[in-house]
mmCIF file of C-alpha atoms and ligand atoms in Angstrom:
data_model
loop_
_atom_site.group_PDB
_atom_site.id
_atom_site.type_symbol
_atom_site.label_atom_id
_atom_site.label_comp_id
_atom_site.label_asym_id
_atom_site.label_seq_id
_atom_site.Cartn_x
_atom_site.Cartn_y
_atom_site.Cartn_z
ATOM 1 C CA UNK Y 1 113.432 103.271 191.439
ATOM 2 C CA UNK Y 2 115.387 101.836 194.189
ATOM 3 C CA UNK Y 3 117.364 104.295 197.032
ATOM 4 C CA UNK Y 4 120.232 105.877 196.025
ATOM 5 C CA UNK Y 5 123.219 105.048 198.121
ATOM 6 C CA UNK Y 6 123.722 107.212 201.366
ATOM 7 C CA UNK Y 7 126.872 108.637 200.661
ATOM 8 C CA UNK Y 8 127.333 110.354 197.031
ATOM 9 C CA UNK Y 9 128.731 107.649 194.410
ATOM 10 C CA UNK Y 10 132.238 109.468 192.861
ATOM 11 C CA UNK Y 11 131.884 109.208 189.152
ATOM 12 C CA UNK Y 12 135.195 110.345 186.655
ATOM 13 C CA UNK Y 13 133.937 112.128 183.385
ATOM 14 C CA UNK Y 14 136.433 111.532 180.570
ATOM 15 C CA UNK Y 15 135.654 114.359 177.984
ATOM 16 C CA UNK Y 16 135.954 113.402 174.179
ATOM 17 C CA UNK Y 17 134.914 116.380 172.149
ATOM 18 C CA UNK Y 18 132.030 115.957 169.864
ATOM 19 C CA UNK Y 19 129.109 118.379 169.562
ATOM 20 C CA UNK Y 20 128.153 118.047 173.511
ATOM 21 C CA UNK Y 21 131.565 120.202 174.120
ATOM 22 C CA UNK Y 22 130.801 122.322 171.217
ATOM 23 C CA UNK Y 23 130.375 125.961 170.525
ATOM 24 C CA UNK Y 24 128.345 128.359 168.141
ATOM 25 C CA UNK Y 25 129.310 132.064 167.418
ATOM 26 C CA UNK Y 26 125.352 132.723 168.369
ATOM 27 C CA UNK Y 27 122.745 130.440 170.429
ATOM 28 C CA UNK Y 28 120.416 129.992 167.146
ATOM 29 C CA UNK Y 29 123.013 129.338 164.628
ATOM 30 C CA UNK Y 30 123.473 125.849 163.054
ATOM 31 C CA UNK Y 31 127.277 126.332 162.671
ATOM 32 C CA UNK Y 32 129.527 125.333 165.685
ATOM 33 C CA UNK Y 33 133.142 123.986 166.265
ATOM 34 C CA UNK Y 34 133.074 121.216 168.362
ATOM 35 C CA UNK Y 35 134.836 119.878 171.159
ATOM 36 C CA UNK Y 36 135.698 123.460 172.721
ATOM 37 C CA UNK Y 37 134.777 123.414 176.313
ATOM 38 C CA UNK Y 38 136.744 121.497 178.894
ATOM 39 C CA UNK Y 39 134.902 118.911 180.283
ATOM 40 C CA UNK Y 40 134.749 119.863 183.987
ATOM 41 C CA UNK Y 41 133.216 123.502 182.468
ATOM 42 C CA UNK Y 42 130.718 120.803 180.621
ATOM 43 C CA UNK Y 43 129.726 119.502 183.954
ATOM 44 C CA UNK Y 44 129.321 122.255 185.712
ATOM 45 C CA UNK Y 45 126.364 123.323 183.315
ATOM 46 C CA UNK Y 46 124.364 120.523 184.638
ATOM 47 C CA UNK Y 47 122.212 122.216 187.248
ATOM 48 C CA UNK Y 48 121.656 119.701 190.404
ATOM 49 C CA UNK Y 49 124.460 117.543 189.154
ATOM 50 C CA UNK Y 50 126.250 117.837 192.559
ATOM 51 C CA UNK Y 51 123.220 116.153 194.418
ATOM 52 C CA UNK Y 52 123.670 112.897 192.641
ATOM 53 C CA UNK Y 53 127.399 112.684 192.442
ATOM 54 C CA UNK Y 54 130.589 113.463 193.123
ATOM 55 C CA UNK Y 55 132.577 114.266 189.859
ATOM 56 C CA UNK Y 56 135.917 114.268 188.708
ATOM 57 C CA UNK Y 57 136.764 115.207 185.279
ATOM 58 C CA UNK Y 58 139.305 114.780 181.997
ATOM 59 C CA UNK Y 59 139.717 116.118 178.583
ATOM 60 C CA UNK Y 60 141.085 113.042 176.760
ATOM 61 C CA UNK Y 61 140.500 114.874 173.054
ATOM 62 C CA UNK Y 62 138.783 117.718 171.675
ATOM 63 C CA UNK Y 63 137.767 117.350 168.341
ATOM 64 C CA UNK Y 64 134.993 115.800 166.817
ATOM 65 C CA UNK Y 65 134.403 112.175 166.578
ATOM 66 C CA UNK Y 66 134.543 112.197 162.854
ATOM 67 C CA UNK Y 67 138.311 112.293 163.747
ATOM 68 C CA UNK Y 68 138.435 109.388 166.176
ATOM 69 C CA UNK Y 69 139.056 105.942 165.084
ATOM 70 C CA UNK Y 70 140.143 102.824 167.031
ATOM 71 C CA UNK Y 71 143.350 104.145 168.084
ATOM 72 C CA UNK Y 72 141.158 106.982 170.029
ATOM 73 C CA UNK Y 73 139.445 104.417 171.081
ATOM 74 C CA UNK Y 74 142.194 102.349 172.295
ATOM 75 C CA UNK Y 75 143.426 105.596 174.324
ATOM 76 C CA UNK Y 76 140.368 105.745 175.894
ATOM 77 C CA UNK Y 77 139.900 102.494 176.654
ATOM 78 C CA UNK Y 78 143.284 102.259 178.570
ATOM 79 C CA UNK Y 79 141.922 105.177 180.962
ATOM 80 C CA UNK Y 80 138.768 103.320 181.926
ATOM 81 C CA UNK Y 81 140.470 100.358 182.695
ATOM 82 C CA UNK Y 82 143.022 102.604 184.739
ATOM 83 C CA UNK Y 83 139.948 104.359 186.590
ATOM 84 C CA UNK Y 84 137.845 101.592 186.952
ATOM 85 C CA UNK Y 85 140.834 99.853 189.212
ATOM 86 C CA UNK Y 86 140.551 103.081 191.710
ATOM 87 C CA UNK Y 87 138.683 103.668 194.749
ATOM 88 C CA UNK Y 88 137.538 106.621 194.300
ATOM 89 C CA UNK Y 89 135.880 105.882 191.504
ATOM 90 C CA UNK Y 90 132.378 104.025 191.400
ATOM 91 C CA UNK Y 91 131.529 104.726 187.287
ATOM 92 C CA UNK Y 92 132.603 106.543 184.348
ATOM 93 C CA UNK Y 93 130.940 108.632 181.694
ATOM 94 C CA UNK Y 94 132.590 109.024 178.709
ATOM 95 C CA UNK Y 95 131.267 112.461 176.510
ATOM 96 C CA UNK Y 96 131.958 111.969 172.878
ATOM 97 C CA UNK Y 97 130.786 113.053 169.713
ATOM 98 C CA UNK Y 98 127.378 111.219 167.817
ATOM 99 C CA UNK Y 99 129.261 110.355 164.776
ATOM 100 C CA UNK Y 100 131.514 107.983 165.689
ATOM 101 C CA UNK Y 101 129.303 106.981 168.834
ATOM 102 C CA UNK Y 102 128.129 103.665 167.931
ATOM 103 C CA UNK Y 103 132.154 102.839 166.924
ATOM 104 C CA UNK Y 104 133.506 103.776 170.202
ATOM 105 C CA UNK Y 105 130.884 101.903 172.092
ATOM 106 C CA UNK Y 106 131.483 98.893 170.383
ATOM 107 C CA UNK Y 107 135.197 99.055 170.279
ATOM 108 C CA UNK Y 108 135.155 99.551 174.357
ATOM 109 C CA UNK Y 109 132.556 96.932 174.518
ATOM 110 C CA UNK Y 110 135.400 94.453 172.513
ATOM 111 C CA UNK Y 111 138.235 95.406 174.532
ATOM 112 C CA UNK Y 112 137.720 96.443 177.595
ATOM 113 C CA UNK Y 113 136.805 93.939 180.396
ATOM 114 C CA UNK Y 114 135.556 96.723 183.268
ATOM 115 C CA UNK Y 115 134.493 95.679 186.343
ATOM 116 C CA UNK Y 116 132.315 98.942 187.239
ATOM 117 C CA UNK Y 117 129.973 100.385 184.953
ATOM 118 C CA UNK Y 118 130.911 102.810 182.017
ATOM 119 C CA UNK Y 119 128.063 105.335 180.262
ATOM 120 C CA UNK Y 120 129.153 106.967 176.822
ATOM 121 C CA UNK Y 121 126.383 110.304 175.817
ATOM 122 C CA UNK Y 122 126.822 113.022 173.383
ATOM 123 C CA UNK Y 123 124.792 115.616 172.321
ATOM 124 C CA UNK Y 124 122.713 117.020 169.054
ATOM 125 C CA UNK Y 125 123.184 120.562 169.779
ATOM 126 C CA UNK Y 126 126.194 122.371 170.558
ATOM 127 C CA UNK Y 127 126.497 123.599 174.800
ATOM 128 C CA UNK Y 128 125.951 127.032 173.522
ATOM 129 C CA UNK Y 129 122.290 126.473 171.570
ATOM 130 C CA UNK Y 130 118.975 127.556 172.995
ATOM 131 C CA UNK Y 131 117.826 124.263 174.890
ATOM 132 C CA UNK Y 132 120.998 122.553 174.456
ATOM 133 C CA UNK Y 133 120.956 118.636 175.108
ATOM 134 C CA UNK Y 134 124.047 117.945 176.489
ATOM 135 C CA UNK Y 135 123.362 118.922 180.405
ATOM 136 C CA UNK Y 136 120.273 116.671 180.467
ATOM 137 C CA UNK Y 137 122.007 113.942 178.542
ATOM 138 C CA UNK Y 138 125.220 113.753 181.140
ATOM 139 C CA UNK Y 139 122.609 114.398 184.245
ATOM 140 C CA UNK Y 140 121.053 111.042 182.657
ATOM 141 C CA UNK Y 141 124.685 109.495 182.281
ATOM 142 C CA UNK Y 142 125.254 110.516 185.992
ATOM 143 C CA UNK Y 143 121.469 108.780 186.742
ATOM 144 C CA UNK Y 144 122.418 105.871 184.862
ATOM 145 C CA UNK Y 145 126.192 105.329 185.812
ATOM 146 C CA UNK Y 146 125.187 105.281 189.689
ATOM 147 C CA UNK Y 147 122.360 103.468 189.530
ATOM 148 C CA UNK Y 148 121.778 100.977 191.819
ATOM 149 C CA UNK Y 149 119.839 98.573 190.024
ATOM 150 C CA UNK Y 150 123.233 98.589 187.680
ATOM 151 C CA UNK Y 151 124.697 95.261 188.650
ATOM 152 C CA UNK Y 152 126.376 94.052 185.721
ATOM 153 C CA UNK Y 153 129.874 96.606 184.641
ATOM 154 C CA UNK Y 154 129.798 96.895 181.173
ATOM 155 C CA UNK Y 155 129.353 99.510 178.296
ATOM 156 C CA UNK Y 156 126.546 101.380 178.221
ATOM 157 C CA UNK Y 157 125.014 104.796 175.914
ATOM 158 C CA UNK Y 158 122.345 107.034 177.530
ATOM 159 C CA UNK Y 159 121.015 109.834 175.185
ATOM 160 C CA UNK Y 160 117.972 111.414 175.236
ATOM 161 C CA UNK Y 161 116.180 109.673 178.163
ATOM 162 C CA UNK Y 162 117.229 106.124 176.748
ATOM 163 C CA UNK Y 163 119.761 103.811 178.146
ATOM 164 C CA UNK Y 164 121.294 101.311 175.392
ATOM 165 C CA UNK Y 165 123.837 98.677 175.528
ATOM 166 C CA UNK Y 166 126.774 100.011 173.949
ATOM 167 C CA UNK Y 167 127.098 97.459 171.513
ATOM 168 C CA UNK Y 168 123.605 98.107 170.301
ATOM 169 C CA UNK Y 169 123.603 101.966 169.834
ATOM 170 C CA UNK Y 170 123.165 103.046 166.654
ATOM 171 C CA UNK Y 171 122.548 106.714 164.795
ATOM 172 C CA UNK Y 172 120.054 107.205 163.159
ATOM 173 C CA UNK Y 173 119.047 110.813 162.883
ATOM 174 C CA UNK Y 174 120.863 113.640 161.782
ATOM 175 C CA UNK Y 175 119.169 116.410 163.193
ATOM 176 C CA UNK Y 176 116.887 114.981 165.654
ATOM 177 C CA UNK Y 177 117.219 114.443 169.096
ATOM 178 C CA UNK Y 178 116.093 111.155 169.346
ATOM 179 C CA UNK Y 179 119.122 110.447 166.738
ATOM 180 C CA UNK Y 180 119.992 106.867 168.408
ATOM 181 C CA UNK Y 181 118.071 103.417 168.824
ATOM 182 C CA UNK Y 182 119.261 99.971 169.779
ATOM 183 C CA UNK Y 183 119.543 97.459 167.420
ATOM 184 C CA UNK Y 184 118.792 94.070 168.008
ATOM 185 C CA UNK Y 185 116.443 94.792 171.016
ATOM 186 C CA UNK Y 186 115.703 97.659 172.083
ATOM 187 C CA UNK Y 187 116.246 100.006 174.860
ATOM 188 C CA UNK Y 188 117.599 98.775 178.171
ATOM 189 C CA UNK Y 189 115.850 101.512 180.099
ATOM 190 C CA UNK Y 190 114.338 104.862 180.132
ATOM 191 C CA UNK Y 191 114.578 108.299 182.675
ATOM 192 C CA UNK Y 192 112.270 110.423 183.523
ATOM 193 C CA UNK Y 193 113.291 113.006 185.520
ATOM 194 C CA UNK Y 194 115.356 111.792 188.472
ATOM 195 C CA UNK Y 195 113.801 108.347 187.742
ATOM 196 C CA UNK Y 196 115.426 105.484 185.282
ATOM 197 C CA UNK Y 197 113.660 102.259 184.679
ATOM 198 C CA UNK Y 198 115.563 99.545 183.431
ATOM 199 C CA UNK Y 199 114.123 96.461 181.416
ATOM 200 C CA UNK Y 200 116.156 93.567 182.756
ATOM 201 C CA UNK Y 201 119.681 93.649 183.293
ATOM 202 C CA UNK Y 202 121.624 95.269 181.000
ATOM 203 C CA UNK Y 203 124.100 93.158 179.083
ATOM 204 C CA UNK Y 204 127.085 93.729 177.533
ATOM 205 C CA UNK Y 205 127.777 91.754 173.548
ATOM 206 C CA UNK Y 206 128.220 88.009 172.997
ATOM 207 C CA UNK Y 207 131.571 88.370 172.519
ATOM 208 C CA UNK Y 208 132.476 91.297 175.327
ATOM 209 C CA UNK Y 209 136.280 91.648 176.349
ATOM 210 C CA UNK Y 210 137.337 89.145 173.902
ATOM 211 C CA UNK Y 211 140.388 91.468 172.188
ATOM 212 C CA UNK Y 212 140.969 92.583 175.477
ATOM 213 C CA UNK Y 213 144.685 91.859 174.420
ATOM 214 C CA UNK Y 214 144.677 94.858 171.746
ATOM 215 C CA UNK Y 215 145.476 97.215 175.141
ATOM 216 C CA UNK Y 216 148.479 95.786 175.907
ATOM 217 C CA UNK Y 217 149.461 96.903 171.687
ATOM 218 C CA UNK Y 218 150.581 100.150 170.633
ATOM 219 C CA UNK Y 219 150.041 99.966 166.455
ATOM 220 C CA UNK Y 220 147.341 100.406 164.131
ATOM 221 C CA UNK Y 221 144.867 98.021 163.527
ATOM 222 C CA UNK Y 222 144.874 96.286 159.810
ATOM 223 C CA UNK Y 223 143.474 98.421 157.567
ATOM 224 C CA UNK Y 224 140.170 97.407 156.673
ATOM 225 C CA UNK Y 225 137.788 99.287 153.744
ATOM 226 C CA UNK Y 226 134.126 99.637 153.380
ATOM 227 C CA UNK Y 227 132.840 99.924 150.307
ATOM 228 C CA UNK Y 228 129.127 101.524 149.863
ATOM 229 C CA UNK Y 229 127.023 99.578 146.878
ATOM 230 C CA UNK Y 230 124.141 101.635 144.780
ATOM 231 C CA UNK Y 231 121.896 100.354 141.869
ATOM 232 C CA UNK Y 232 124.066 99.288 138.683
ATOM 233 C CA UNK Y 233 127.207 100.120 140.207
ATOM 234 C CA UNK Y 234 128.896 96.868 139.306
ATOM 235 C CA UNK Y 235 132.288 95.964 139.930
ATOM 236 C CA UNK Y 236 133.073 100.296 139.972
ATOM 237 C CA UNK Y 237 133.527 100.199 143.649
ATOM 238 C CA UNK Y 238 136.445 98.216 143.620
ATOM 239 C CA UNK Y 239 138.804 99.950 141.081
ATOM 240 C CA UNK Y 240 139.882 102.759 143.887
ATOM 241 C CA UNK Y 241 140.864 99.827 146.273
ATOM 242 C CA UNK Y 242 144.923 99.625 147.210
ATOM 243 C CA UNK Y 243 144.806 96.126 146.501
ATOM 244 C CA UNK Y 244 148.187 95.314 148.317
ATOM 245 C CA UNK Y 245 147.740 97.032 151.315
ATOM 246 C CA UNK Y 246 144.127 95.981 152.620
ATOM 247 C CA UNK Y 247 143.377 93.145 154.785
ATOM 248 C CA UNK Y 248 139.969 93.412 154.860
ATOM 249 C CA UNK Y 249 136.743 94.889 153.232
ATOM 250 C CA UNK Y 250 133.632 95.037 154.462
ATOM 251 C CA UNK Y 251 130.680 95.653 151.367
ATOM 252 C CA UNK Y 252 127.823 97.685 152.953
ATOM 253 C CA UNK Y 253 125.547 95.276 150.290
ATOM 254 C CA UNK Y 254 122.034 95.537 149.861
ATOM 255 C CA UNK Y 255 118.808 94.460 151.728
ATOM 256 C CA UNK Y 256 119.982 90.957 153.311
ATOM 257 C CA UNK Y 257 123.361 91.040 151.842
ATOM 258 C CA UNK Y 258 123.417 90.783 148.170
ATOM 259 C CA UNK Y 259 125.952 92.299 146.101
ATOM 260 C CA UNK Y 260 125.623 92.005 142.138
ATOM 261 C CA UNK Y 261 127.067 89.447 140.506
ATOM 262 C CA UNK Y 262 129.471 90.778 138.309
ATOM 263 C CA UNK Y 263 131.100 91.835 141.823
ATOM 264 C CA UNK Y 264 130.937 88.884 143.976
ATOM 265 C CA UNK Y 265 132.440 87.066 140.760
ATOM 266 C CA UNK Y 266 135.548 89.175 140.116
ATOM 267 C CA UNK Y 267 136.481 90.062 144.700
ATOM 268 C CA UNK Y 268 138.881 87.252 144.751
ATOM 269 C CA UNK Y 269 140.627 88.545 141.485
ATOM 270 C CA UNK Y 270 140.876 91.980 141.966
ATOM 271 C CA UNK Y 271 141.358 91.635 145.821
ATOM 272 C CA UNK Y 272 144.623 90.292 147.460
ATOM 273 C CA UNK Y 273 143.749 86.335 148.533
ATOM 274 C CA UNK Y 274 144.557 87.109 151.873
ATOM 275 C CA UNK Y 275 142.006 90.005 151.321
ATOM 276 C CA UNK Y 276 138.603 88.751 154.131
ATOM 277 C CA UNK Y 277 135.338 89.979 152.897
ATOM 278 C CA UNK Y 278 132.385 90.760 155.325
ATOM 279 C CA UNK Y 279 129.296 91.123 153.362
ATOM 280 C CA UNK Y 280 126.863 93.533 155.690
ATOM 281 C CA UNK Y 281 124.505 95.835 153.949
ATOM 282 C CA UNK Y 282 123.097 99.548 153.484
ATOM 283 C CA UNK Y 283 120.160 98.915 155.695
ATOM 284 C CA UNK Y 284 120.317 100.668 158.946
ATOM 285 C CA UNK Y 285 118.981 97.869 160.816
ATOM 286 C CA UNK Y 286 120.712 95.073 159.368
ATOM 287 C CA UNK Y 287 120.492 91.202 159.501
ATOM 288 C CA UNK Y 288 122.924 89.119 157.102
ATOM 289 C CA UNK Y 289 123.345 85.667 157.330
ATOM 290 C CA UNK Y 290 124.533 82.564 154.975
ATOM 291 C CA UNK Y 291 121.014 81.795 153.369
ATOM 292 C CA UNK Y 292 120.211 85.564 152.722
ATOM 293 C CA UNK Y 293 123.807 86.637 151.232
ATOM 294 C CA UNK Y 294 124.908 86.463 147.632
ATOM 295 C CA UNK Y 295 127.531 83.655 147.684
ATOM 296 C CA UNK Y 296 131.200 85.399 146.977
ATOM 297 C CA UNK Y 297 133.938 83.496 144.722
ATOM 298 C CA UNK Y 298 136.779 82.237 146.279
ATOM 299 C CA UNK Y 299 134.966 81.579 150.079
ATOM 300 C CA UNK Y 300 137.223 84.223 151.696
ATOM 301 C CA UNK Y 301 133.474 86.039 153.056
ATOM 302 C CA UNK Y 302 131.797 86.016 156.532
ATOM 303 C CA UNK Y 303 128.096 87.377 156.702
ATOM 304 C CA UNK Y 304 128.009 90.171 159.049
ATOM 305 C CA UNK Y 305 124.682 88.888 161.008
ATOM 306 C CA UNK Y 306 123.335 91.805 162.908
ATOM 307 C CA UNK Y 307 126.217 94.264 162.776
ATOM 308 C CA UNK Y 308 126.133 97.215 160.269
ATOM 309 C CA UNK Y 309 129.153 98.072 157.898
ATOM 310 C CA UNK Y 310 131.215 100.469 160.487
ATOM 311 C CA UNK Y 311 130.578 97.605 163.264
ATOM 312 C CA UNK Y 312 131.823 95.136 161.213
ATOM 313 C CA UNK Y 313 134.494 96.981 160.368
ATOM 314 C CA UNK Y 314 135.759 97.176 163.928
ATOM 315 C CA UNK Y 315 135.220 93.852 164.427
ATOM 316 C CA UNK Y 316 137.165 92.323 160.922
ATOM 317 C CA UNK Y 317 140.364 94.929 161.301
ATOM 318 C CA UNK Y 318 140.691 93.503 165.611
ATOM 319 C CA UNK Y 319 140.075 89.874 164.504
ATOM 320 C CA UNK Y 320 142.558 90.247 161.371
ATOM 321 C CA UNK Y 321 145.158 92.177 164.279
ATOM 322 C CA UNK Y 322 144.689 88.479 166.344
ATOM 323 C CA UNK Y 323 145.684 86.433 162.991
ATOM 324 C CA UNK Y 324 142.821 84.562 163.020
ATOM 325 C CA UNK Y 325 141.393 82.419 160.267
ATOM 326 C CA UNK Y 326 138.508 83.052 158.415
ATOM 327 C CA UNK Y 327 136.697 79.865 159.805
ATOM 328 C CA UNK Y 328 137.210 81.372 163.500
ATOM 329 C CA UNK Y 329 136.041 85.307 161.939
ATOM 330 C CA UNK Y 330 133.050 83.322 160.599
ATOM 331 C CA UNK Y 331 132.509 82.234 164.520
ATOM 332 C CA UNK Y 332 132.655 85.668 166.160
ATOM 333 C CA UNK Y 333 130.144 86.919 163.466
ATOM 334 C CA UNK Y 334 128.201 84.452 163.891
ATOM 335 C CA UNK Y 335 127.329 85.613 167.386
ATOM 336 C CA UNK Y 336 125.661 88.440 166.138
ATOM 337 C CA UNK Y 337 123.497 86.314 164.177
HETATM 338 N N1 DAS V 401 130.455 116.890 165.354
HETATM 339 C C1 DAS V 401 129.942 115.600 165.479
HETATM 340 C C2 DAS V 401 130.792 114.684 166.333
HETATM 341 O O1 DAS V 401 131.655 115.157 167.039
HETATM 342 C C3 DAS V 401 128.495 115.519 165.771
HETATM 343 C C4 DAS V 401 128.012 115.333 167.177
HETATM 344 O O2 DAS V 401 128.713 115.182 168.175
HETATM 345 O O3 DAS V 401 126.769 115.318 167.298
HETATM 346 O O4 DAS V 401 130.580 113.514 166.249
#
């Protein structure tokens, strides 16, 4: 690890809710409400913070991140580009909630263009559990946001002694600590103590700042479904579908994208034909691409290449805000492939 810089980097925590700023009625029970304790409270639980940075600190929200969605998101992003254009401050970390983690991180990574580093971490256990995760997790945000061997700003998650580009986090644990990996990759680093190793340079998505535009708008993105497919479920999943109202769907398909054919048959009927179809798939770790996907009637579907249903999601509803065609969807996707 290289020196730390001689006088204390100032870092600005923005506080999200999420199970890191939750509390239980008793340090061993599961049950907790989170999002409860203001976030400078949060920090000051981290013992030996103060030798490592100087922090400022913000409760944007304080629920949990099963009740965030882009426009959240868009809040948030907003205040990062706001504190990222200050002096006094040198990075941000960002404490949210694990379920909607990988979302948020990819919906900064889209629109924000930051020119100083940003660190999202959450927590598995609530502040008030027996060996609680959060202080170590935001004293490894604090390692990682000030790091010297950061050069390159961009998005960035740190949980559990991993760093990950923000595009790349994904859950994959309920209960565990270790509940995220990066996908495609791997980790971009790893801390040990007061020590963080990166591998390379850490780098932000393919396609990194390109809605930065969607800051400057103050409405809802398109709305955009994702429907789940299981063994012999046919063309079922459609029939709850408003078919006048959505843009977009997304079908979390199988293995390397293939959907039964009864369903990729009847989408353009029972869909709008504006309707856009990304075909991604159940598979945590997912890869779709044109050879591998079941080929939908009607054209109007863009294999989702690396990114999962909720990713793709994201990515559809801020392309479909921009108007663009499906030939120029089919090109950001294809980045990710
Ligand atoms: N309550 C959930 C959330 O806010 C879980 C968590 O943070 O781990 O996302």
């Amino acid at each position: 690890m290289k020196e730390r810089m001689a006088s204390k980097p100032k870092i600005h925590v923005v506080g999200m809710g999420g199970t890191i700023a939750g509390v239980g009625a008793t340090a061993t029970t599961a049950a907790y409400e989170s999002g409860q304790v203001d976030t400078s409270d949060l920090m000051a639980m981290v013992e030996g913070l103060d030798q490592f940075a100087d922090v400022k600190s913000e409760t944007l929200f304080t629920s949990g991140s099963e009740n965030l969605g882009p426009k959240h998101w868009q809040k948030l992003a907003c205040r990062i580009e706001e504190l990222v254009e200050s002096p006094e401050v040198d990075g941000v970390v960002v404490t949210h909630g694990t379920d909607t983690l990988e979302e948020a991180a990819f919906f900064l990574d889209l629109v924000c263009q930051p020119k100083k580093p940003v660190v999202l971490t959450a927590a598995m256990r609530p502040s008030t559990a027996l060996s609680a995760d959060g202080p170590a997790n935001m004293l490894q945000a604090t390692l990682t946001v000030t790091s010297p061997e950061l050069r390159s700003p961009g998005i960035l998650v740190t949980m559990n002694g991993l760093v990950i580009q923000g595009w790349q986090a994904i859950k994959t644990h309920s209960l565990s600590l270790e509940s995220f990996c990066a996908y495609p990759g791997g980790p971009a680093g790893r801390i040990l103590g007061e020590n963080l190793i990166f591998f390379g340079t850490p780098g932000p998505s393919p396609i990194a700042g390109r809605f930065h535009g969607n800051l400057l708008k103050d409405k809802e993105l398109p709305l955009v479904e994702i429907i789940l497919l299981r063994g012999g479920c046919g063309v079922r999943p459609l029939a709850s579908l408003n078919k006048n109202e959505l843009k977009g769907l997304v079908i979390s398909g199988f293995g390397a994208g293939t959907v039964p054919e009864d369903l990729a048959a009847s989408l353009p009927e029972k869909m709008s034909p504006k309707c856009l179809f990304v075909v991604s798939s159940r598979v945590p770790q997912v890869m779709v691409i044109p050879e591998t996907m079941t080929p939908i009637k009607g054209g109007n579907a863009v294999p989702s290449g690396m990114l999962n249903p909720q990713k793709s999601a994201i990515l559809l509803s801020l392309a479909l805000d921009e108007g663009l065609t499906v030939q120029e969807i089919a090109r950001l996707f294809k980045m990710f492939s």
